[in-house]
Amino acid sequence: MCGIIGYIGSEKASPILLKGLFNLEYRGYDSAGMATLNNEIIVCKKGAGKIHDINHKLNFLSLEGTIGIAHNRWATHGGVNDINAHPHFDCSKAIAIVHNGIIENHRELKEALSEHKFESETDSEILAHLIEEELKKGFSFEDAFVNAILKLDGNYAVLAIKAGEEKILAARKGSPLVVGVTDHGIFLSSDIPSFLEWTKKVVYLHDYDIVIAERGGIRIYNLIEGQVSRPIDTVEWDAEQIKKGGFDHYMLKEILDQTETIYRAIQQDIDVVNKIIDEIRKAYGIFFVGCGSSYHACLAGSYLFSKIAETHINVVLASEFENYEHFLRENTLVFAVSQSGETADVLEAVRAAKRSGSKVIGIVNRMGSSLTRESDEFLLMNAGPEICVLSTKTYTSQVALMILLAYALIGRYEEGIQKLKGLYMDIYNLTSRSMREHLKKLAEMLVHKEHIYLIGRGLQFTTALEAALKIKEVSYIHAEAFAGGELKHGPLALIEDGTPVIVFVGEDDEKKILSNANEVKARGGYIIGVSAERHDIFDYWIKVPEGGDLNPIVQIIPMQILAYKLAVLKGLDPDKPRNLAKSVTVI
Ligand code: M6R
């Protein structure tokens, strides 16, 4: 959903900003641009395409100056072209801005500025013109910026520079923005990995914060609270974690990381877990909400809570949560599950819950994200940065936390910990070279198929849903999951000679799912079994250990690899699927 970065310091800005852009590429990759302050004037280069190509064409490093801002775009308003790429300018080209978010009232604001010449179709450009207008009234750059920000409806993380002013101004509301503090300067960015190479010291900004970054440091002013000081935290991630570490793609690296990330997910503060368990016991109605893979983790969680703890959970897509708002009471408990902690739909659900007085528990990977601030309690996944747009390791971390909570609820926390710890060797084998080769062969058979169907029952149904999402988003092959029992209610009509159907078998449902697989086989379907035992009906077999409650973890890993292999065989970039972005900060 766009990434922004700014730097002010003693070093040349453009190389630092360019690295930052590469590190933020997962947030948007349809256009990019950079503006620096050089001898009191602003110089800028921007264009549509991938950063690597734009840089090859325009050479960002030719921009001189030690103050600059840059942007990766994921288009929302206006097509993908050079003009709509950020930075955007006012009429006099004295003010440059970059923006992540959506300015909802940009049309009304634009109408009121009919004398201004707008170049792009974006909502963002309005900000540069609003600042220009305030400057004309005689306000200082800082006051003009604040006055302009006060006119905006919607979400924003913005950075602005002005010719002749040695500073970067920033504001955030609803979109992520953090400050990085180094000896040689200040970073302002959508996300920590963009500057991790230079510093681990960060200041997490709050909504309505305005930052004035100068060479000597920062001042923070909150539009509601006035002058504020925010603590400097140290992040535990290191720069190595955001590098590919010798792998061709982040996706593969992150899939292989899972031997460790499950272990890290279970490193929780027992007091926080106990507090959450108390809340669950007291609650009248529990909701799990999330989007995409996080929603699938919620769904797996509901089966796990039912199976392990005999506790009923309502699972709702965050984007649909408003339809359930009237069920919320003070003693309702809402779990908001999100890797980024910045997904707009999830944050909307959190705010709806808080409006009704309900308690919110976050399950989140990003410390300092909006979700960590807005929830009453949260558990961190501790999975480290996930750069690939696809959720892989964070999905299994979410499921691990669901398992842990369900065991804690029945007073068997330690048993849950031990079970999850025991996964190490299983994941090691599931991600081994020989397994990857085996899955590559399957990918070679499937790569030209138009449709892949996936079936499972119970917990395995949730894995089928998640596996279908992985395949479709990275390989663009239509993949659709069904509950095994639903086949006869319609989807069987899709099966013809050679239609591939992936069947997830768990010990609880073996008989029933195999009989569903037989229904497919009888109509010519090609059966790919994912199970601990080989069955005659399988045309292709992916051997996984029988994990019981842990099946959502052990069965999804080969599917993540299969999806990866399909993308690579098709010559696609698995880290950056078309039309998608890592952190979806629009509704
Ligand atoms: O950061 P979140 O967990 O809230 O993100 C939710 C979804 O946008 C995310 O899971 C998305 O579906 C991924 N592309 C799945 O691989």
Coordinates of C-alpha atoms and ligand atoms in Angstrom, one line a residue:
M1 CA 0.0 0.0 0.0
C2 CA 2.9 2.3 -0.8
G3 CA 6.1 2.8 1.1
I4 CA 7.6 6.2 2.0
I5 CA 11.0 7.0 3.3
G6 CA 12.8 10.2 4.1
Y7 CA 16.3 11.0 5.2
I8 CA 18.0 14.1 6.7
G9 CA 21.6 14.0 7.9
S10 CA 25.2 14.4 7.0
E11 CA 25.3 11.6 4.3
K12 CA 24.3 11.9 0.7
A13 CA 20.6 11.0 0.7
S14 CA 20.0 9.3 -2.6
P15 CA 22.0 6.1 -2.0
I16 CA 20.3 5.7 1.4
L17 CA 16.9 6.4 0.0
L18 CA 17.4 4.0 -2.9
K19 CA 18.3 1.2 -0.5
G20 CA 15.3 2.1 1.5
L21 CA 13.1 1.9 -1.6
F22 CA 14.4 -1.6 -2.4
N23 CA 13.7 -2.7 1.2
L24 CA 10.2 -1.2 1.1
E25 CA 9.5 -2.7 -2.4
Y26 CA 7.1 -5.2 -0.9
R27 CA 4.7 -2.4 0.0
G28 CA 4.1 -1.4 -3.6
Y29 CA 6.0 -1.8 -6.8
D30 CA 4.2 -0.2 -9.7
S31 CA 6.1 3.0 -9.6
A32 CA 8.8 4.8 -7.6
G33 CA 10.3 8.2 -7.2
M34 CA 12.7 10.4 -5.2
A35 CA 13.2 14.1 -4.5
T36 CA 16.2 15.7 -2.8
L37 CA 17.0 19.2 -1.7
N38 CA 20.1 20.3 -3.6
N39 CA 21.4 23.8 -3.1
E40 CA 18.1 25.1 -2.0
I41 CA 16.1 23.7 -4.9
I42 CA 14.3 20.4 -5.1
V43 CA 15.4 17.9 -7.8
C44 CA 13.3 14.9 -8.6
K45 CA 13.2 11.7 -10.6
K46 CA 10.2 9.3 -10.8
G47 CA 8.6 6.8 -13.1
A48 CA 6.4 3.8 -13.5
G49 CA 7.8 0.2 -13.3
K50 CA 10.0 -1.7 -10.9
I51 CA 12.6 0.3 -8.9
H52 CA 15.4 -1.6 -10.5
D53 CA 14.3 -0.6 -14.0
I54 CA 13.4 2.9 -13.1
N55 CA 16.8 3.4 -11.5
H56 CA 18.5 1.9 -14.5
K57 CA 16.7 4.4 -16.7
L58 CA 16.8 7.5 -14.4
N59 CA 19.8 7.0 -12.1
F60 CA 18.5 8.1 -8.7
L61 CA 22.0 8.3 -7.5
S62 CA 22.6 11.4 -9.6
L63 CA 20.4 13.3 -7.2
E64 CA 22.6 15.3 -4.9
G65 CA 21.8 16.6 -1.4
T66 CA 21.6 15.3 2.1
I67 CA 17.9 15.7 2.6
G68 CA 15.4 13.7 0.5
I69 CA 12.1 11.8 0.4
A70 CA 11.2 8.8 -1.7
H71 CA 8.2 6.6 -2.5
N72 CA 7.1 3.2 -3.7
R73 CA 3.6 3.2 -5.2
W74 CA 0.8 0.7 -5.1
A75 CA -1.9 2.5 -7.1
T76 CA -5.2 3.4 -5.6
H77 CA -6.2 6.7 -7.3
G78 CA -5.0 7.2 -10.8
G79 CA -3.4 4.7 -13.2
V80 CA 0.1 3.4 -13.2
N81 CA 2.2 5.9 -15.1
D82 CA 5.1 8.3 -14.7
I83 CA 3.0 11.3 -13.8
N84 CA 1.0 9.6 -11.0
A85 CA 4.3 8.3 -9.4
H86 CA 5.3 10.3 -6.3
P87 CA 6.7 12.7 -5.2
H88 CA 4.1 15.3 -6.1
F89 CA 4.6 19.0 -6.2
D90 CA 2.7 22.3 -5.8
C91 CA 2.4 24.7 -8.7
S92 CA 5.7 26.5 -8.0
K93 CA 7.6 23.2 -7.6
A94 CA 8.9 24.4 -4.3
I95 CA 7.1 21.8 -2.2
A96 CA 7.5 18.0 -2.7
I97 CA 5.4 15.4 -0.9
V98 CA 5.1 11.6 -0.7
H99 CA 2.0 10.0 0.7
N100 CA 0.8 6.6 1.8
G101 CA -2.9 6.2 2.5
I102 CA -6.1 7.7 1.0
I103 CA -7.2 11.3 1.2
E104 CA -11.0 10.8 1.0
N105 CA -12.0 14.5 0.6
H106 CA -9.4 15.2 -2.1
R107 CA -12.1 16.0 -4.7
E108 CA -13.8 18.7 -2.5
L109 CA -10.4 20.1 -1.6
K110 CA -9.4 20.3 -5.2
E111 CA -12.6 22.1 -6.2
A112 CA -11.7 24.8 -3.7
L113 CA -8.3 25.2 -5.4
S114 CA -9.5 25.8 -8.9
E115 CA -6.6 28.1 -9.7
H116 CA -4.0 25.5 -9.1
K117 CA -2.6 23.4 -11.8
F118 CA -2.8 19.7 -10.9
E119 CA -0.6 17.3 -12.9
S120 CA -1.6 13.9 -11.6
E121 CA -4.8 12.0 -11.1
T122 CA -3.8 11.1 -7.5
D123 CA -5.5 12.0 -4.3
S124 CA -2.1 12.8 -2.8
E125 CA -1.1 15.8 -4.9
I126 CA -3.7 17.9 -3.1
L127 CA -1.4 18.1 -0.1
A128 CA 1.4 20.0 -1.9
H129 CA -1.2 22.5 -3.2
L130 CA -2.8 22.9 0.2
I131 CA 0.6 23.7 1.8
E132 CA 1.3 26.1 -1.1
E133 CA -2.0 27.9 -0.4
E134 CA -1.2 28.2 3.3
L135 CA 2.3 29.6 2.6
K136 CA 0.7 32.2 0.4
K137 CA -1.3 33.3 3.5
G138 CA 2.0 34.0 5.2
F139 CA 2.3 30.9 7.4
S140 CA 5.7 29.3 8.0
F141 CA 6.4 26.0 6.4
E142 CA 5.6 24.1 9.6
D143 CA 2.4 26.0 10.2
A144 CA 1.3 25.7 6.6
F145 CA 1.9 21.9 6.8
V146 CA -0.1 21.6 10.0
N147 CA -3.0 23.7 8.5
A148 CA -3.0 21.6 5.4
I149 CA -3.0 18.3 7.4
L150 CA -5.9 19.5 9.4
K151 CA -8.0 19.8 6.2
L152 CA -7.5 16.1 5.3
D153 CA -10.0 13.3 5.8
G154 CA -8.8 9.8 5.5
N155 CA -5.6 8.0 6.2
Y156 CA -2.1 9.3 5.7
A157 CA 1.6 9.0 6.4
V158 CA 3.2 11.9 4.6
L159 CA 6.5 13.5 4.2
A160 CA 7.1 17.0 2.8
I161 CA 10.2 19.0 1.9
K162 CA 10.4 22.6 0.8
A163 CA 13.0 24.4 -1.3
G164 CA 15.3 26.4 1.0
E165 CA 14.2 24.7 4.2
E166 CA 16.6 22.2 5.9
K167 CA 14.0 19.9 7.3
I168 CA 11.5 17.2 6.6
L169 CA 8.0 17.5 7.9
A170 CA 5.9 14.3 8.5
A171 CA 2.5 13.4 9.7
R172 CA 0.6 10.2 10.4
K173 CA -2.9 9.1 10.8
G174 CA -4.0 5.6 10.1
S175 CA -1.0 4.7 8.0
P176 CA 2.3 3.5 9.4
L177 CA 5.2 5.8 10.0
V178 CA 8.3 5.3 12.2
V179 CA 11.4 7.3 12.9
G180 CA 14.9 5.8 12.7
V181 CA 17.6 7.5 14.7
T182 CA 21.3 7.3 13.8
D183 CA 24.5 9.2 14.6
H184 CA 24.5 10.7 11.1
G185 CA 20.9 11.5 10.6
I186 CA 17.2 10.8 10.9
F187 CA 15.0 8.4 8.9
L188 CA 11.2 8.7 8.5
S189 CA 9.7 5.6 7.0
S190 CA 6.7 3.3 6.6
D191 CA 8.6 0.4 7.9
I192 CA 11.7 -0.4 9.9
P193 CA 13.4 -2.8 7.5
S194 CA 14.0 0.2 5.2
F195 CA 16.7 1.6 7.5
L196 CA 17.7 -1.4 9.6
E197 CA 21.1 -1.4 7.9
W198 CA 21.8 1.9 9.6
T199 CA 20.0 1.8 12.9
K200 CA 18.0 -0.3 15.3
K201 CA 16.9 2.7 17.2
V202 CA 13.3 3.6 16.4
V203 CA 10.6 6.0 17.6
Y204 CA 7.1 4.7 17.0
L205 CA 4.7 7.5 16.0
H206 CA 1.1 7.7 17.0
D207 CA -1.9 8.9 15.0
Y208 CA -2.0 12.7 14.7
D209 CA 1.7 13.0 15.3
I210 CA 3.5 15.7 13.4
V211 CA 7.3 15.4 13.2
I212 CA 9.7 18.1 12.4
A213 CA 13.0 16.4 11.5
E214 CA 16.1 18.5 11.3
R215 CA 19.8 17.7 11.3
G216 CA 20.0 18.1 15.0
G217 CA 17.1 15.7 15.8
I218 CA 13.3 15.6 15.9
R219 CA 10.5 17.4 17.5
I220 CA 7.1 15.7 17.8
Y221 CA 3.8 17.6 18.1
N222 CA 0.5 15.7 18.4
L223 CA -2.6 17.4 17.0
I224 CA -4.6 16.4 20.0
E225 CA -2.1 16.3 22.9
G226 CA 0.2 19.1 21.8
Q227 CA 4.0 18.8 22.3
V228 CA 4.9 15.2 23.1
S229 CA 8.0 13.1 23.5
R230 CA 8.1 9.5 22.4
P231 CA 10.6 7.0 23.7
I232 CA 13.4 5.6 21.5
D233 CA 13.1 1.8 21.4
T234 CA 15.6 -0.7 20.1
V235 CA 14.3 -3.3 17.7
E236 CA 15.6 -6.8 18.0
W237 CA 15.7 -7.6 14.2
D238 CA 19.0 -7.4 12.5
A239 CA 19.7 -6.4 8.9
E240 CA 20.6 -10.0 8.0
Q241 CA 17.1 -11.0 8.7
I242 CA 15.8 -8.8 5.9
K243 CA 18.3 -10.0 3.4
K244 CA 17.7 -13.0 1.2
G245 CA 20.5 -14.9 2.9
G246 CA 21.6 -16.7 -0.3
F247 CA 18.1 -17.6 -1.5
D248 CA 16.7 -16.6 -4.8
H249 CA 13.6 -15.2 -3.2
Y250 CA 12.4 -14.1 0.2
M251 CA 9.4 -16.5 -0.2
L252 CA 11.7 -19.6 -0.1
K253 CA 13.8 -18.1 2.7
E254 CA 10.7 -17.4 4.8
I255 CA 9.3 -20.9 4.1
L256 CA 12.5 -22.4 5.4
D257 CA 12.6 -20.0 8.4
Q258 CA 9.7 -22.0 9.8
T259 CA 11.9 -24.5 11.6
E260 CA 12.8 -21.5 13.9
T261 CA 9.7 -19.3 13.8
I262 CA 7.4 -21.8 15.4
Y263 CA 9.9 -22.0 18.2
R264 CA 10.0 -18.2 18.5
A265 CA 6.2 -18.0 18.5
I266 CA 6.0 -20.0 21.6
Q267 CA 8.3 -17.7 23.5
Q268 CA 5.5 -15.9 25.3
D269 CA 5.2 -14.1 28.6
I270 CA 3.2 -16.5 30.7
D271 CA 1.6 -13.6 32.6
V272 CA 0.2 -12.1 29.4
V273 CA -1.0 -15.6 28.3
N274 CA -2.8 -16.0 31.7
K275 CA -4.4 -12.6 31.4
I276 CA -5.7 -13.5 28.0
I277 CA -7.0 -16.9 29.2
D278 CA -8.8 -15.1 32.1
E279 CA -10.5 -12.8 29.5
I280 CA -11.5 -15.8 27.4
R281 CA -13.1 -17.4 30.5
K282 CA -15.0 -14.2 31.4
A283 CA -16.1 -13.5 27.9
Y284 CA -19.6 -13.6 26.6
G285 CA -19.0 -14.2 22.9
I286 CA -15.5 -14.4 21.4
F287 CA -14.7 -13.3 17.8
F288 CA -11.6 -14.0 15.8
V289 CA -11.2 -11.5 12.9
G290 CA -8.5 -11.2 10.2
C291 CA -8.0 -11.0 6.4
G292 CA -6.5 -13.3 3.9
S293 CA -4.1 -15.8 5.5
S294 CA -4.7 -14.3 8.9
Y295 CA -8.4 -15.0 8.4
H296 CA -7.6 -18.6 7.6
A297 CA -5.5 -18.8 10.8
C298 CA -8.6 -17.6 12.6
L299 CA -10.7 -20.3 11.0
A300 CA -8.1 -22.9 12.0
G301 CA -8.2 -21.4 15.5
S302 CA -11.9 -21.9 15.7
Y303 CA -11.6 -25.6 14.9
L304 CA -8.7 -25.9 17.4
F305 CA -10.6 -24.1 20.2
S306 CA -13.6 -26.4 19.5
K307 CA -11.6 -29.5 19.4
I308 CA -9.1 -28.9 22.2
A309 CA -11.0 -26.6 24.5
E310 CA -14.6 -27.2 23.5
T311 CA -15.0 -23.4 23.2
H312 CA -17.1 -21.7 20.5
I313 CA -15.5 -19.0 18.5
N314 CA -17.1 -16.7 16.0
V315 CA -14.9 -16.2 13.0
V316 CA -15.5 -13.2 10.8
L317 CA -13.6 -11.6 7.9
A318 CA -12.4 -8.3 9.2
S319 CA -13.9 -6.6 6.2
E320 CA -17.4 -8.1 7.1
F321 CA -17.1 -7.4 10.8
E322 CA -19.4 -4.3 10.7
N323 CA -22.3 -6.7 10.1
Y324 CA -21.7 -8.2 13.5
E325 CA -21.1 -5.0 15.4
H326 CA -24.5 -5.1 17.1
F327 CA -23.6 -8.3 18.9
L328 CA -20.7 -6.6 20.7
R329 CA -21.0 -6.1 24.4
E330 CA -18.6 -5.0 27.1
N331 CA -17.8 -8.6 27.9
T332 CA -17.3 -9.6 24.3
L333 CA -13.7 -10.5 23.4
V334 CA -12.3 -9.8 20.0
F335 CA -9.1 -11.3 18.8
A336 CA -7.6 -9.3 15.9
V337 CA -5.1 -11.3 14.0
S338 CA -2.7 -9.6 11.6
Q339 CA 0.9 -10.0 10.6
S340 CA 1.4 -6.4 9.9
G341 CA -0.8 -4.9 12.5
E342 CA -1.6 -2.3 9.9
T343 CA -4.4 -3.9 7.8
A344 CA -7.1 -1.2 7.5
D345 CA -10.0 -3.7 7.7
V346 CA -8.6 -5.2 10.8
L347 CA -8.1 -1.9 12.5
E348 CA -11.6 -0.8 11.5
A349 CA -12.9 -4.0 13.3
V350 CA -10.7 -3.2 16.3
R351 CA -12.2 0.3 16.5
A352 CA -15.7 -1.0 16.2
A353 CA -15.0 -3.4 19.1
K354 CA -13.6 -0.6 21.2
R355 CA -16.6 1.6 20.5
S356 CA -18.8 -1.1 22.0
G357 CA -16.6 -1.4 25.0
S358 CA -15.4 -4.9 24.0
K359 CA -11.8 -6.0 24.8
V360 CA -9.4 -6.5 22.0
I361 CA -6.5 -9.0 21.9
G362 CA -4.0 -8.6 19.1
I363 CA -2.1 -11.5 17.5
V364 CA 0.5 -9.6 15.6
N365 CA 4.1 -9.8 14.2
R366 CA 5.0 -6.1 14.0
M367 CA 6.0 -4.5 17.3
G368 CA 5.0 -0.9 17.3
S369 CA 2.3 -1.4 14.7
S370 CA -1.2 0.2 15.1
L371 CA -2.6 -3.1 16.4
T372 CA -0.1 -3.3 19.2
R373 CA -1.1 0.1 20.3
E374 CA -4.9 -0.2 19.8
S375 CA -5.4 -3.6 21.4
D376 CA -5.8 -4.1 25.2
E377 CA -3.3 -7.0 25.2
F378 CA -1.3 -8.6 22.4
L379 CA 0.8 -11.6 21.7
L380 CA 3.7 -11.1 19.3
M381 CA 4.4 -13.8 16.7
N382 CA 8.2 -13.1 16.9
A383 CA 8.5 -14.3 13.3
G384 CA 10.9 -11.6 12.2
P385 CA 10.3 -9.5 9.1
E386 CA 8.3 -11.1 6.4
I387 CA 9.2 -9.4 3.2
C388 CA 7.5 -11.6 0.6
V389 CA 4.0 -10.4 -0.1
L390 CA 2.7 -13.9 0.7
S391 CA 2.2 -14.9 4.3
T392 CA 4.1 -18.1 5.0
K393 CA 6.0 -18.2 8.2
T394 CA 3.6 -15.7 9.9
Y395 CA 0.6 -17.9 9.0
T396 CA 2.1 -20.9 10.8
S397 CA 3.1 -18.7 13.7
Q398 CA -0.5 -17.5 14.0
V399 CA -1.7 -21.1 14.0
A400 CA 0.9 -22.0 16.6
L401 CA -0.4 -19.3 18.9
M402 CA -4.0 -20.5 18.4
I403 CA -2.8 -24.0 19.5
L404 CA -1.0 -22.6 22.5
L405 CA -4.0 -20.6 23.6
A406 CA -6.4 -23.5 23.3
Y407 CA -4.1 -25.7 25.4
A408 CA -3.6 -22.9 27.9
L409 CA -7.4 -22.6 28.2
I410 CA -7.6 -26.2 29.4
G411 CA -4.7 -25.8 31.8
R412 CA -2.3 -27.8 29.6
Y413 CA -0.1 -24.9 28.4
E414 CA 3.1 -26.9 28.8
E415 CA 1.7 -29.7 26.7
G416 CA 1.0 -27.3 23.9
I417 CA 4.5 -25.9 24.2
Q418 CA 6.1 -29.4 24.0
K419 CA 3.9 -30.4 21.0
L420 CA 4.9 -27.3 19.1
K421 CA 8.6 -27.7 20.0
G422 CA 8.5 -31.2 18.7
L423 CA 7.7 -29.8 15.2
Y424 CA 11.3 -28.8 14.6
M425 CA 12.4 -32.0 12.8
D426 CA 9.1 -32.4 11.0
I427 CA 9.5 -28.9 9.5
Y428 CA 13.1 -29.6 8.7
N429 CA 12.1 -32.7 6.7
L430 CA 9.1 -30.9 5.1
T431 CA 11.4 -28.2 3.8
S432 CA 14.3 -30.5 2.8
R433 CA 15.9 -30.4 -0.6
S434 CA 14.4 -33.8 -1.5
M435 CA 10.9 -32.6 -0.5
R436 CA 11.4 -29.5 -2.6
E437 CA 12.5 -31.7 -5.6
H438 CA 9.5 -33.9 -5.1
L439 CA 7.2 -30.8 -5.1
K440 CA 9.0 -29.4 -8.2
K441 CA 8.0 -32.5 -10.1
L442 CA 4.4 -32.0 -9.1
A443 CA 4.6 -28.3 -10.0
E444 CA 5.9 -29.3 -13.5
M445 CA 2.7 -31.5 -13.9
L446 CA 0.4 -28.7 -12.7
V447 CA 2.0 -25.6 -14.2
H448 CA -0.2 -25.6 -17.3
K449 CA -3.4 -26.5 -15.6
E450 CA -6.1 -23.8 -15.6
H451 CA -7.7 -25.0 -12.4
I452 CA -6.6 -26.8 -9.2
Y453 CA -9.1 -27.8 -6.6
L454 CA -8.4 -28.6 -3.0
I455 CA -10.5 -30.5 -0.4
G456 CA -10.3 -31.2 3.3
R457 CA -12.6 -31.7 6.2
G458 CA -12.4 -30.0 9.7
L459 CA -9.0 -28.6 10.3
Q460 CA -7.8 -29.9 7.0
F461 CA -10.5 -27.7 5.3
T462 CA -8.9 -24.6 6.6
T463 CA -5.5 -25.8 5.2
A464 CA -7.2 -26.3 1.8
L465 CA -8.4 -22.7 1.9
E466 CA -5.0 -21.4 2.8
A467 CA -3.2 -23.6 0.2
A468 CA -5.7 -22.4 -2.5
L469 CA -4.9 -18.7 -1.6
K470 CA -1.1 -19.4 -1.8
I471 CA -1.4 -21.1 -5.2
K472 CA -3.6 -18.5 -6.8
E473 CA -1.9 -15.4 -5.5
V474 CA 1.6 -16.4 -6.5
S475 CA 1.0 -18.5 -9.7
Y476 CA -2.2 -16.9 -11.0
I477 CA -3.6 -20.4 -11.5
H478 CA -7.2 -20.6 -10.4
A479 CA -7.2 -22.6 -7.2
E480 CA -10.4 -23.2 -5.1
A481 CA -10.9 -25.1 -1.9
F482 CA -14.0 -27.0 -0.8
A483 CA -15.1 -28.8 2.3
G484 CA -15.0 -32.5 1.3
G485 CA -18.7 -32.9 2.2
E486 CA -19.7 -30.0 -0.1
L487 CA -18.5 -31.6 -3.3
K488 CA -21.7 -33.4 -4.0
H489 CA -23.6 -30.1 -3.5
G490 CA -22.2 -28.6 -6.6
P491 CA -18.4 -28.5 -7.1
L492 CA -18.4 -32.1 -8.5
A493 CA -19.7 -30.7 -11.7
L494 CA -16.3 -29.1 -12.3
I495 CA -14.4 -32.4 -12.3
E496 CA -13.5 -33.9 -15.7
D497 CA -10.7 -36.1 -17.0
G498 CA -7.4 -35.1 -15.5
T499 CA -8.7 -32.3 -13.2
P500 CA -6.2 -32.0 -10.3
V501 CA -7.6 -32.2 -6.8
I502 CA -5.4 -32.0 -3.8
V503 CA -6.8 -34.0 -0.9
F504 CA -5.8 -33.2 2.7
V505 CA -6.2 -36.2 4.9
G506 CA -6.2 -36.1 8.8
E507 CA -6.6 -39.2 11.0
D508 CA -9.9 -37.9 12.3
D509 CA -11.6 -37.7 9.0
E510 CA -9.6 -40.2 6.9
K511 CA -12.6 -42.4 5.9
K512 CA -14.9 -39.6 5.0
I513 CA -12.3 -37.5 3.0
L514 CA -11.1 -40.6 1.1
S515 CA -14.7 -41.3 0.1
N516 CA -14.9 -37.7 -1.2
A517 CA -11.7 -38.3 -3.1
N518 CA -13.3 -41.5 -4.6
E519 CA -16.2 -39.3 -5.8
V520 CA -13.6 -37.2 -7.6
K521 CA -11.7 -40.1 -8.9
A522 CA -14.8 -41.8 -10.3
R523 CA -15.3 -38.7 -12.5
G524 CA -11.7 -38.7 -13.9
G525 CA -10.0 -36.4 -11.3
Y526 CA -6.3 -36.7 -10.7
I527 CA -5.8 -37.1 -6.9
I528 CA -2.9 -35.6 -5.1
G529 CA -2.9 -36.8 -1.5
V530 CA -1.3 -34.9 1.4
S531 CA -1.2 -37.5 4.3
A532 CA 0.8 -39.6 6.6
E533 CA -0.2 -42.9 4.8
R534 CA -0.2 -43.7 1.2
H535 CA -3.6 -44.7 -0.2
D536 CA -4.3 -46.6 -3.5
I537 CA -6.5 -43.8 -4.7
F538 CA -3.7 -41.3 -4.9
D539 CA -2.1 -40.6 -8.2
Y540 CA 0.6 -38.5 -6.5
W541 CA 1.5 -38.5 -2.8
I542 CA 3.0 -35.9 -0.6
K543 CA 4.0 -37.5 2.6
V544 CA 3.6 -35.5 5.8
P545 CA 3.6 -36.6 9.4
E546 CA 0.3 -37.0 11.1
G547 CA 0.1 -33.9 13.3
G548 CA -3.4 -34.1 14.8
D549 CA -3.9 -30.6 16.1
L550 CA -0.7 -29.6 14.4
N551 CA -1.9 -30.6 10.9
P552 CA -2.6 -27.0 9.8
I553 CA 1.1 -26.4 10.2
V554 CA 2.6 -29.6 8.8
Q555 CA 0.2 -29.8 5.8
I556 CA 0.5 -26.2 4.7
I557 CA 4.3 -26.2 4.4
P558 CA 4.5 -28.4 1.3
M559 CA 1.7 -26.3 -0.2
Q560 CA 3.7 -23.2 0.3
I561 CA 6.6 -24.8 -1.5
L562 CA 4.4 -26.1 -4.3
A563 CA 3.0 -22.6 -4.8
Y564 CA 6.5 -21.2 -4.9
K565 CA 7.7 -23.8 -7.5
L566 CA 4.6 -23.0 -9.7
A567 CA 5.5 -19.3 -9.7
V568 CA 9.2 -19.9 -10.5
L569 CA 8.3 -22.4 -13.3
K570 CA 6.0 -19.7 -14.8
G571 CA 8.8 -17.2 -14.6
L572 CA 7.0 -15.0 -12.1
D573 CA 8.5 -13.2 -9.1
P574 CA 7.1 -15.0 -6.1
D575 CA 7.9 -12.1 -3.8
K576 CA 5.8 -9.6 -5.6
P577 CA 2.7 -11.0 -7.2
R578 CA 0.9 -8.6 -9.5
N579 CA -1.7 -6.2 -8.1
L580 CA -0.9 -7.1 -4.5
A581 CA 0.9 -5.4 -1.7
K582 CA 2.2 -6.7 1.6
S583 CA 0.4 -4.4 3.9
V584 CA -3.2 -3.4 2.9
T585 CA -3.8 -0.1 4.5
V586 CA -6.9 0.8 2.5
I587 CA -10.5 -0.4 3.0
Ligands
M6R1 O1 -0.9 -8.2 7.7 P1 -2.2 -9.0 7.7 O2 -1.9 -10.4 8.3 O3 -3.3 -8.3 8.4 O4 -2.5 -9.2 6.2 C1 -3.7 -9.9 5.8 C2 -3.7 -10.2 4.4 O5 -3.6 -9.1 3.6 C3 -2.6 -11.2 4.0 O6 -2.7 -12.4 4.8 C4 -2.7 -11.6 2.5 O7 -3.8 -12.3 2.2 C5 -1.4 -12.3 2.0 N1 -1.2 -11.9 0.7 C6 -1.6 -13.8 2.1 O8 -0.5 -14.5 1.6

